PDB file of C-alpha atoms and ligand atoms in Angstrom:
ATOM      1  CA  MET F   1       5.713 -11.216  13.615  1.00 72.00           C
ATOM      2  CA  GLY F   2       5.573  -9.155  10.396  1.00 79.00           C
ATOM      3  CA  LYS F   3       8.084  -6.389  10.034  1.00 93.00           C
ATOM      4  CA  LEU F   4       7.178  -2.689  10.281  1.00 98.00           C
ATOM      5  CA  GLN F   5       9.329  -0.699   7.886  1.00 98.00           C
ATOM      6  CA  VAL F   6       9.227   3.100   7.943  1.00 98.00           C
ATOM      7  CA  ILE F   7      10.626   4.157   4.573  1.00 98.00           C
ATOM      8  CA  ASP F   8      11.894   7.597   5.513  1.00 93.00           C
ATOM      9  CA  HIS F   9      14.052   8.308   2.460  1.00 97.00           C
ATOM     10  CA  PRO F  10      14.673  12.070   2.115  1.00 98.00           C
ATOM     11  CA  LEU F  11      12.695  12.240  -1.135  1.00 98.00           C
ATOM     12  CA  ILE F  12       9.754  10.555   0.564  1.00 98.00           C
ATOM     13  CA  GLN F  13       9.942  12.886   3.574  1.00 98.00           C
ATOM     14  CA  HIS F  14       9.968  15.909   1.260  1.00 98.00           C
ATOM     15  CA  LYS F  15       7.016  14.662  -0.765  1.00 98.00           C
ATOM     16  CA  LEU F  16       5.058  13.741   2.370  1.00 98.00           C
ATOM     17  CA  THR F  17       5.411  17.297   3.628  1.00 98.00           C
ATOM     18  CA  ILE F  18       3.822  18.505   0.379  1.00 98.00           C
ATOM     19  CA  ILE F  19       0.775  16.275   0.758  1.00 98.00           C
ATOM     20  CA  ARG F  20       0.400  17.001   4.481  1.00 98.00           C
ATOM     21  CA  ASP F  21       0.142  20.738   3.707  1.00 98.00           C
ATOM     22  CA  LYS F  22      -3.525  21.756   3.630  1.00 98.00           C
ATOM     23  CA  ASN F  23      -2.745  24.277   0.878  1.00 98.00           C
ATOM     24  CA  THR F  24      -1.765  21.532  -1.589  1.00 98.00           C
ATOM     25  CA  GLY F  25      -4.578  21.210  -4.138  1.00 98.00           C
ATOM     26  CA  THR F  26      -6.128  18.066  -5.568  1.00 98.00           C
ATOM     27  CA  LYS F  27      -4.093  17.834  -8.783  1.00 98.00           C
ATOM     28  CA  TYR F  28      -0.726  18.202  -7.079  1.00 98.00           C
ATOM     29  CA  PHE F  29      -1.812  16.002  -4.147  1.00 98.00           C
ATOM     30  CA  ARG F  30      -2.709  13.193  -6.547  1.00 98.00           C
ATOM     31  CA  GLU F  31       0.579  13.504  -8.436  1.00 98.00           C
ATOM     32  CA  VAL F  32       2.687  13.442  -5.296  1.00 98.00           C
ATOM     33  CA  VAL F  33       0.773  10.491  -3.795  1.00 98.00           C
ATOM     34  CA  ASN F  34       1.681   8.543  -6.936  1.00 98.00           C
ATOM     35  CA  GLU F  35       5.311   9.670  -6.696  1.00 98.00           C
ATOM     36  CA  ILE F  36       5.524   8.414  -3.110  1.00 98.00           C
ATOM     37  CA  ALA F  37       3.793   5.163  -4.077  1.00 98.00           C
ATOM     38  CA  ARG F  38       6.428   4.665  -6.784  1.00 98.00           C
ATOM     39  CA  LEU F  39       9.244   5.126  -4.266  1.00 98.00           C
ATOM     40  CA  LEU F  40       7.541   2.761  -1.820  1.00 98.00           C
ATOM     41  CA  ALA F  41       7.176   0.151  -4.578  1.00 98.00           C
ATOM     42  CA  TYR F  42      10.948   0.318  -5.037  1.00 98.00           C
ATOM     43  CA  GLU F  43      11.500  -0.505  -1.361  1.00 97.00           C
ATOM     44  CA  VAL F  44       8.778  -3.152  -1.211  1.00 97.00           C
ATOM     45  CA  SER F  45      10.351  -4.934  -4.184  1.00 96.00           C
ATOM     46  CA  ARG F  46      13.821  -4.902  -2.609  1.00 94.00           C
ATOM     47  CA  GLU F  47      13.464  -8.449  -1.264  1.00 90.00           C
ATOM     48  CA  MET F  48      11.966  -9.985  -4.386  1.00 93.00           C
ATOM     49  CA  PRO F  49      13.886 -13.125  -5.331  1.00 93.00           C
ATOM     50  CA  VAL F  50      16.004 -13.264  -8.481  1.00 95.00           C
ATOM     51  CA  GLU F  51      17.319 -16.193 -10.505  1.00 97.00           C
ATOM     52  CA  ASP F  52      20.110 -16.719 -12.995  1.00 98.00           C
ATOM     53  CA  VAL F  53      19.433 -16.370 -16.692  1.00 98.00           C
ATOM     54  CA  GLU F  54      21.909 -16.815 -19.531  1.00 98.00           C
ATOM     55  CA  ILE F  55      21.903 -14.048 -22.128  1.00 98.00           C
ATOM     56  CA  GLU F  56      24.262 -12.811 -24.787  1.00 98.00           C
ATOM     57  CA  THR F  57      25.545  -9.271 -24.584  1.00 98.00           C
ATOM     58  CA  PRO F  58      26.855  -7.848 -27.869  1.00 98.00           C
ATOM     59  CA  LEU F  59      30.242  -9.245 -26.748  1.00 98.00           C
ATOM     60  CA  VAL F  60      29.886 -12.520 -24.822  1.00 98.00           C
ATOM     61  CA  LYS F  61      27.529 -15.037 -23.284  1.00 98.00           C
ATOM     62  CA  SER F  62      26.803 -14.032 -19.702  1.00 98.00           C
ATOM     63  CA  VAL F  63      24.789 -15.268 -16.727  1.00 98.00           C
ATOM     64  CA  GLN F  64      22.732 -12.443 -15.247  1.00 98.00           C
ATOM     65  CA  LYS F  65      19.741 -12.036 -12.933  1.00 97.00           C
ATOM     66  CA  GLN F  66      16.029 -11.780 -13.543  1.00 96.00           C
ATOM     67  CA  LEU F  67      13.037 -11.580 -11.222  1.00 93.00           C
ATOM     68  CA  ALA F  68      11.972 -15.054 -10.148  1.00 93.00           C
ATOM     69  CA  GLY F  69       9.366 -14.517  -7.487  1.00 82.00           C
ATOM     70  CA  LYS F  70       5.635 -14.811  -7.273  1.00 82.00           C
ATOM     71  CA  LYS F  71       3.517 -12.736  -9.633  1.00 94.00           C
ATOM     72  CA  VAL F  72       2.454  -9.506  -7.962  1.00 97.00           C
ATOM     73  CA  VAL F  73      -1.111  -8.335  -7.369  1.00 98.00           C
ATOM     74  CA  ILE F  74      -1.670  -4.752  -6.191  1.00 98.00           C
ATOM     75  CA  VAL F  75      -4.883  -4.537  -4.154  1.00 98.00           C
ATOM     76  CA  PRO F  76      -6.119  -1.018  -3.420  1.00 98.00           C
ATOM     77  CA  ILE F  77      -8.662  -0.686  -0.637  1.00 98.00           C
ATOM     78  CA  LEU F  78     -11.413   1.493  -2.139  1.00 97.00           C
ATOM     79  CA  ARG F  79     -11.510   4.373  -2.505  1.00 95.00           C
ATOM     80  CA  ALA F  80      -8.308   6.045  -1.357  1.00 97.00           C
ATOM     81  CA  GLY F  81      -6.072   3.072  -2.215  1.00 98.00           C
ATOM     82  CA  LEU F  82      -6.753   3.751  -5.896  1.00 98.00           C
ATOM     83  CA  GLY F  83      -4.591   6.851  -5.592  1.00 98.00           C
ATOM     84  CA  MET F  84      -1.476   4.710  -5.130  1.00 98.00           C
ATOM     85  CA  VAL F  85      -2.019   2.197  -7.935  1.00 98.00           C
ATOM     86  CA  ASP F  86      -0.559   4.052 -10.915  1.00 98.00           C
ATOM     87  CA  GLY F  87       2.629   4.930  -9.044  1.00 98.00           C
ATOM     88  CA  MET F  88       3.149   1.308  -8.053  1.00 98.00           C
ATOM     89  CA  LEU F  89       2.391   0.068 -11.571  1.00 98.00           C
ATOM     90  CA  ASP F  90       5.102   2.381 -12.906  1.00 98.00           C
ATOM     91  CA  LEU F  91       7.663   0.138 -11.194  1.00 96.00           C
ATOM     92  CA  ILE F  92       5.810  -3.185 -11.353  1.00 96.00           C
ATOM     93  CA  PRO F  93       4.055  -2.855 -14.718  1.00 96.00           C
ATOM     94  CA  ALA F  94       3.176  -6.542 -15.073  1.00 94.00           C
ATOM     95  CA  ALA F  95       1.295  -6.593 -11.761  1.00 97.00           C
ATOM     96  CA  LYS F  96      -2.383  -7.451 -11.761  1.00 97.00           C
ATOM     97  CA  VAL F  97      -4.748  -5.168  -9.856  1.00 98.00           C
ATOM     98  CA  GLY F  98      -7.469  -6.519  -7.564  1.00 98.00           C
ATOM     99  CA  HIS F  99      -9.981  -4.342  -5.719  1.00 98.00           C
ATOM    100  CA  VAL F 100     -11.480  -4.568  -2.247  1.00 98.00           C
ATOM    101  CA  GLY F 101     -14.250  -2.251  -1.034  1.00 97.00           C
ATOM    102  CA  MET F 102     -15.363  -2.148   2.589  1.00 91.00           C
ATOM    103  CA  TYR F 103     -17.914  -0.079   4.488  1.00 87.00           C
ATOM    104  CA  ARG F 104     -18.554   0.156   8.204  1.00 80.00           C
ATOM    105  CA  ASP F 105     -21.888  -1.272   9.414  1.00 82.00           C
ATOM    106  CA  GLN F 106     -23.391   1.569  11.450  1.00 82.00           C
ATOM    107  CA  GLU F 107     -24.903  -0.799  14.044  1.00 84.00           C
ATOM    108  CA  THR F 108     -22.099  -3.277  14.617  1.00 82.00           C
ATOM    109  CA  MET F 109     -19.298  -0.844  13.558  1.00 75.00           C
ATOM    110  CA  GLU F 110     -17.728  -3.870  11.823  1.00 82.00           C
ATOM    111  CA  PRO F 111     -16.270  -3.478   8.303  1.00 85.00           C
ATOM    112  CA  VAL F 112     -18.366  -5.267   5.654  1.00 90.00           C
ATOM    113  CA  GLU F 113     -17.136  -6.258   2.165  1.00 94.00           C
ATOM    114  CA  TYR F 114     -19.205  -4.664  -0.615  1.00 95.00           C
ATOM    115  CA  PHE F 115     -16.880  -5.319  -3.549  1.00 97.00           C
ATOM    116  CA  VAL F 116     -14.116  -7.862  -4.016  1.00 97.00           C
ATOM    117  CA  LYS F 117     -12.650  -8.576  -7.448  1.00 98.00           C
ATOM    118  CA  LEU F 118      -9.362 -10.469  -7.570  1.00 98.00           C
ATOM    119  CA  PRO F 119      -7.355 -12.517 -10.055  1.00 98.00           C
ATOM    120  CA  SER F 120      -7.376 -16.307  -9.742  1.00 97.00           C
ATOM    121  CA  GLY F 121      -4.648 -18.377  -8.095  1.00 97.00           C
ATOM    122  CA  LEU F 122      -4.018 -16.123  -5.101  1.00 98.00           C
ATOM    123  CA  GLU F 123      -2.061 -18.944  -3.401  1.00 97.00           C
ATOM    124  CA  GLU F 124       0.728 -18.406  -5.923  1.00 95.00           C
ATOM    125  CA  ARG F 125       0.829 -14.621  -5.794  1.00 97.00           C
ATOM    126  CA  GLN F 126       2.527 -11.825  -3.874  1.00 97.00           C
ATOM    127  CA  MET F 127      -0.272  -9.493  -2.729  1.00 98.00           C
ATOM    128  CA  LEU F 128       0.441  -5.799  -2.055  1.00 98.00           C
ATOM    129  CA  VAL F 129      -2.532  -4.281  -0.230  1.00 98.00           C
ATOM    130  CA  VAL F 130      -2.435  -0.494  -0.544  1.00 98.00           C
ATOM    131  CA  ASP F 131      -4.272   2.239   1.350  1.00 98.00           C
ATOM    132  CA  PRO F 132      -2.769   5.686   2.041  1.00 98.00           C
ATOM    133  CA  MET F 133      -3.804   5.767   5.714  1.00 98.00           C
ATOM    134  CA  LEU F 134      -3.443   3.015   8.336  1.00 98.00           C
ATOM    135  CA  ALA F 135      -5.616   4.630  11.009  1.00 96.00           C
ATOM    136  CA  THR F 136      -7.684   2.317  13.255  1.00 94.00           C
ATOM    137  CA  GLY F 137      -6.565  -0.689  11.209  1.00 95.00           C
ATOM    138  CA  GLY F 138     -10.168  -1.886  10.784  1.00 94.00           C
ATOM    139  CA  SER F 139     -10.340  -1.804   7.005  1.00 94.00           C
ATOM    140  CA  ALA F 140      -6.781  -3.109   6.553  1.00 97.00           C
ATOM    141  CA  VAL F 141      -7.549  -6.120   8.762  1.00 97.00           C
ATOM    142  CA  ALA F 142     -10.853  -6.745   6.982  1.00 96.00           C
ATOM    143  CA  ALA F 143      -9.300  -6.415   3.513  1.00 97.00           C
ATOM    144  CA  ILE F 144      -6.550  -8.868   4.428  1.00 98.00           C
ATOM    145  CA  ASP F 145      -9.173 -11.218   5.934  1.00 97.00           C
ATOM    146  CA  ALA F 146     -10.965 -11.054   2.559  1.00 97.00           C
ATOM    147  CA  LEU F 147      -7.770 -12.000   0.700  1.00 98.00           C
ATOM    148  CA  LYS F 148      -6.803 -14.829   3.064  1.00 98.00           C
ATOM    149  CA  LYS F 149     -10.345 -16.253   2.870  1.00 97.00           C
ATOM    150  CA  ARG F 150      -9.765 -16.579  -0.879  1.00 97.00           C
ATOM    151  CA  GLY F 151      -6.387 -18.305  -0.561  1.00 98.00           C
ATOM    152  CA  ALA F 152      -3.794 -15.505  -0.374  1.00 98.00           C
ATOM    153  CA  ASN F 153      -0.893 -16.389   1.906  1.00 97.00           C
ATOM    154  CA  ASN F 154       1.815 -13.898   0.974  1.00 97.00           C
ATOM    155  CA  ILE F 155       0.653 -10.370   1.771  1.00 98.00           C
ATOM    156  CA  LYS F 156       2.367  -7.032   2.373  1.00 98.00           C
ATOM    157  CA  PHE F 157       0.539  -3.868   3.419  1.00 98.00           C
ATOM    158  CA  VAL F 158       1.719  -0.532   1.988  1.00 98.00           C
ATOM    159  CA  CYS F 159       0.568   2.896   3.208  1.00 98.00           C
ATOM    160  CA  LEU F 160       1.726   6.493   3.304  1.00 98.00           C
ATOM    161  CA  VAL F 161       0.943   7.380   6.920  1.00 98.00           C
ATOM    162  CA  ALA F 162       0.349   4.971   9.806  1.00 98.00           C
ATOM    163  CA  ALA F 163      -0.897   5.561  13.348  1.00 98.00           C
ATOM    164  CA  PRO F 164       0.639   3.450  16.135  1.00 98.00           C
ATOM    165  CA  GLU F 165      -2.879   2.278  17.028  1.00 98.00           C
ATOM    166  CA  GLY F 166      -3.475   0.906  13.514  1.00 98.00           C
ATOM    167  CA  VAL F 167      -0.061  -0.761  13.353  1.00 98.00           C
ATOM    168  CA  LYS F 168      -0.809  -2.595  16.621  1.00 98.00           C
ATOM    169  CA  VAL F 169      -4.245  -3.759  15.448  1.00 97.00           C
ATOM    170  CA  LEU F 170      -2.887  -4.977  12.107  1.00 98.00           C
ATOM    171  CA  GLU F 171       0.153  -6.690  13.645  1.00 98.00           C
ATOM    172  CA  GLU F 172      -2.031  -8.515  16.156  1.00 98.00           C
ATOM    173  CA  ALA F 173      -4.612  -9.641  13.593  1.00 98.00           C
ATOM    174  CA  HIS F 174      -2.124 -10.567  10.845  1.00 98.00           C
ATOM    175  CA  PRO F 175       1.349 -11.155  12.323  1.00 98.00           C
ATOM    176  CA  ASP F 176       2.552 -12.625   9.024  1.00 98.00           C
ATOM    177  CA  VAL F 177       1.986  -9.370   7.093  1.00 98.00           C
ATOM    178  CA  ASP F 178       4.867  -6.907   6.679  1.00 98.00           C
ATOM    179  CA  ILE F 179       3.833  -3.253   6.901  1.00 98.00           C
ATOM    180  CA  TYR F 180       5.576  -0.582   4.803  1.00 98.00           C
ATOM    181  CA  THR F 181       4.795   3.040   5.594  1.00 98.00           C
ATOM    182  CA  ALA F 182       6.315   6.369   4.589  1.00 98.00           C
ATOM    183  CA  ALA F 183       5.661   7.765   8.090  1.00 98.00           C
ATOM    184  CA  LEU F 184       4.640   6.611  11.546  1.00 98.00           C
ATOM    185  CA  ASP F 185       2.629   9.490  13.009  1.00 98.00           C
ATOM    186  CA  GLU F 186       1.761  10.359  16.614  1.00 98.00           C
ATOM    187  CA  ARG F 187      -1.765   9.116  17.242  1.00 97.00           C
ATOM    188  CA  LEU F 188      -5.431   9.074  16.247  1.00 97.00           C
ATOM    189  CA  ASN F 189      -7.797  11.835  17.291  1.00 96.00           C
ATOM    190  CA  GLU F 190     -11.252  11.113  18.738  1.00 95.00           C
ATOM    191  CA  LYS F 191     -12.737  10.950  15.219  1.00 94.00           C
ATOM    192  CA  GLY F 192     -10.219   8.390  13.988  1.00 93.00           C
ATOM    193  CA  TYR F 193      -8.082  10.839  11.997  1.00 96.00           C
ATOM    194  CA  ILE F 194      -4.319  10.471  12.129  1.00 98.00           C
ATOM    195  CA  LEU F 195      -2.377  13.351  13.768  1.00 98.00           C
ATOM    196  CA  PRO F 196      -0.594  15.219  12.316  1.00 98.00           C
ATOM    197  CA  GLY F 197      -1.680  13.200   9.254  1.00 98.00           C
ATOM    198  CA  LEU F 198      -2.918  14.754   6.032  1.00 98.00           C
ATOM    199  CA  GLY F 199      -6.691  14.805   6.492  1.00 98.00           C
ATOM    200  CA  ASP F 200      -9.043  12.524   4.586  1.00 98.00           C
ATOM    201  CA  ALA F 201      -6.879  10.978   1.871  1.00 98.00           C
ATOM    202  CA  GLY F 202      -9.834   9.985  -0.334  1.00 97.00           C
ATOM    203  CA  ASP F 203     -11.355  13.464  -0.194  1.00 97.00           C
ATOM    204  CA  ARG F 204      -8.044  15.109  -0.957  1.00 98.00           C
ATOM    205  CA  LEU F 205      -7.339  12.720  -3.873  1.00 98.00           C
ATOM    206  CA  TYR F 206     -10.733  13.175  -5.466  1.00 98.00           C
ATOM    207  CA  GLY F 207     -11.608  16.745  -4.463  1.00 97.00           C
ATOM    208  CA  THR F 208     -14.678  15.762  -2.445  1.00 96.00           C
ATOM    209  CA  MET F 209     -14.002  18.008   0.562  1.00 92.00           C
TER     210      MET F 209
HETATM  211  N1  URA N   1      -8.466   7.976   6.784  1.00 64.20           N
HETATM  212  C1  URA N   1      -7.995   9.128   6.243  1.00 64.20           C
HETATM  213  O1  URA N   1      -8.169   9.373   5.066  1.00 64.20           O
HETATM  214  N2  URA N   1      -7.336   9.973   7.048  1.00 64.20           N
HETATM  215  C2  URA N   1      -7.103   9.750   8.353  1.00 64.20           C
HETATM  216  O2  URA N   1      -6.475  10.567   9.027  1.00 64.20           O
HETATM  217  C3  URA N   1      -7.613   8.552   8.895  1.00 64.20           C
HETATM  218  C4  URA N   1      -8.284   7.680   8.094  1.00 64.20           C
END
């Protein structure tokens, strides 16, 4: 079973409170989402493997460490996931960025892919799927399905706020995927919004309320 990690560092808690507040405007919301994404990237990268490398300091030869793991791909789920990309790239600047767009079919209520653009060689890469809200879990599951169908086998899911309902759905569909969230909230309301949550993350990021 994948691990659920709630990254409740004091800085993250403080910044989450800012973006939960309905009086926080678009510009500040966007900045703070990126700041939280940067802090989450730090935690997500904690288990990345390192290897020895010999270098010379100005004084002596020395064996030190360098990153040795798989090349990282950040995959925002459109549209709200885009709001986390720059913050994550600040810490993992060599990462590639893939994109996955899903919409919900109004008859079947199933998520449908409308845009998938990914680098080649997914088998060899560490995928970080990002979306601020893990609500019902439908789009997270579908996005990860889309990646696995194309060969990805090493996937982590990173969000800002998760609902217990979405965590359960994602864990059951993809037990190999670790979930990193800044907060685990109480529940979903009848419209699929997370409570207490922060509202519609995409609307708040892009000012489309
Ligand atoms: N998506 C959002 O943006 N917010 C929620 O609360 C749930 C899903």
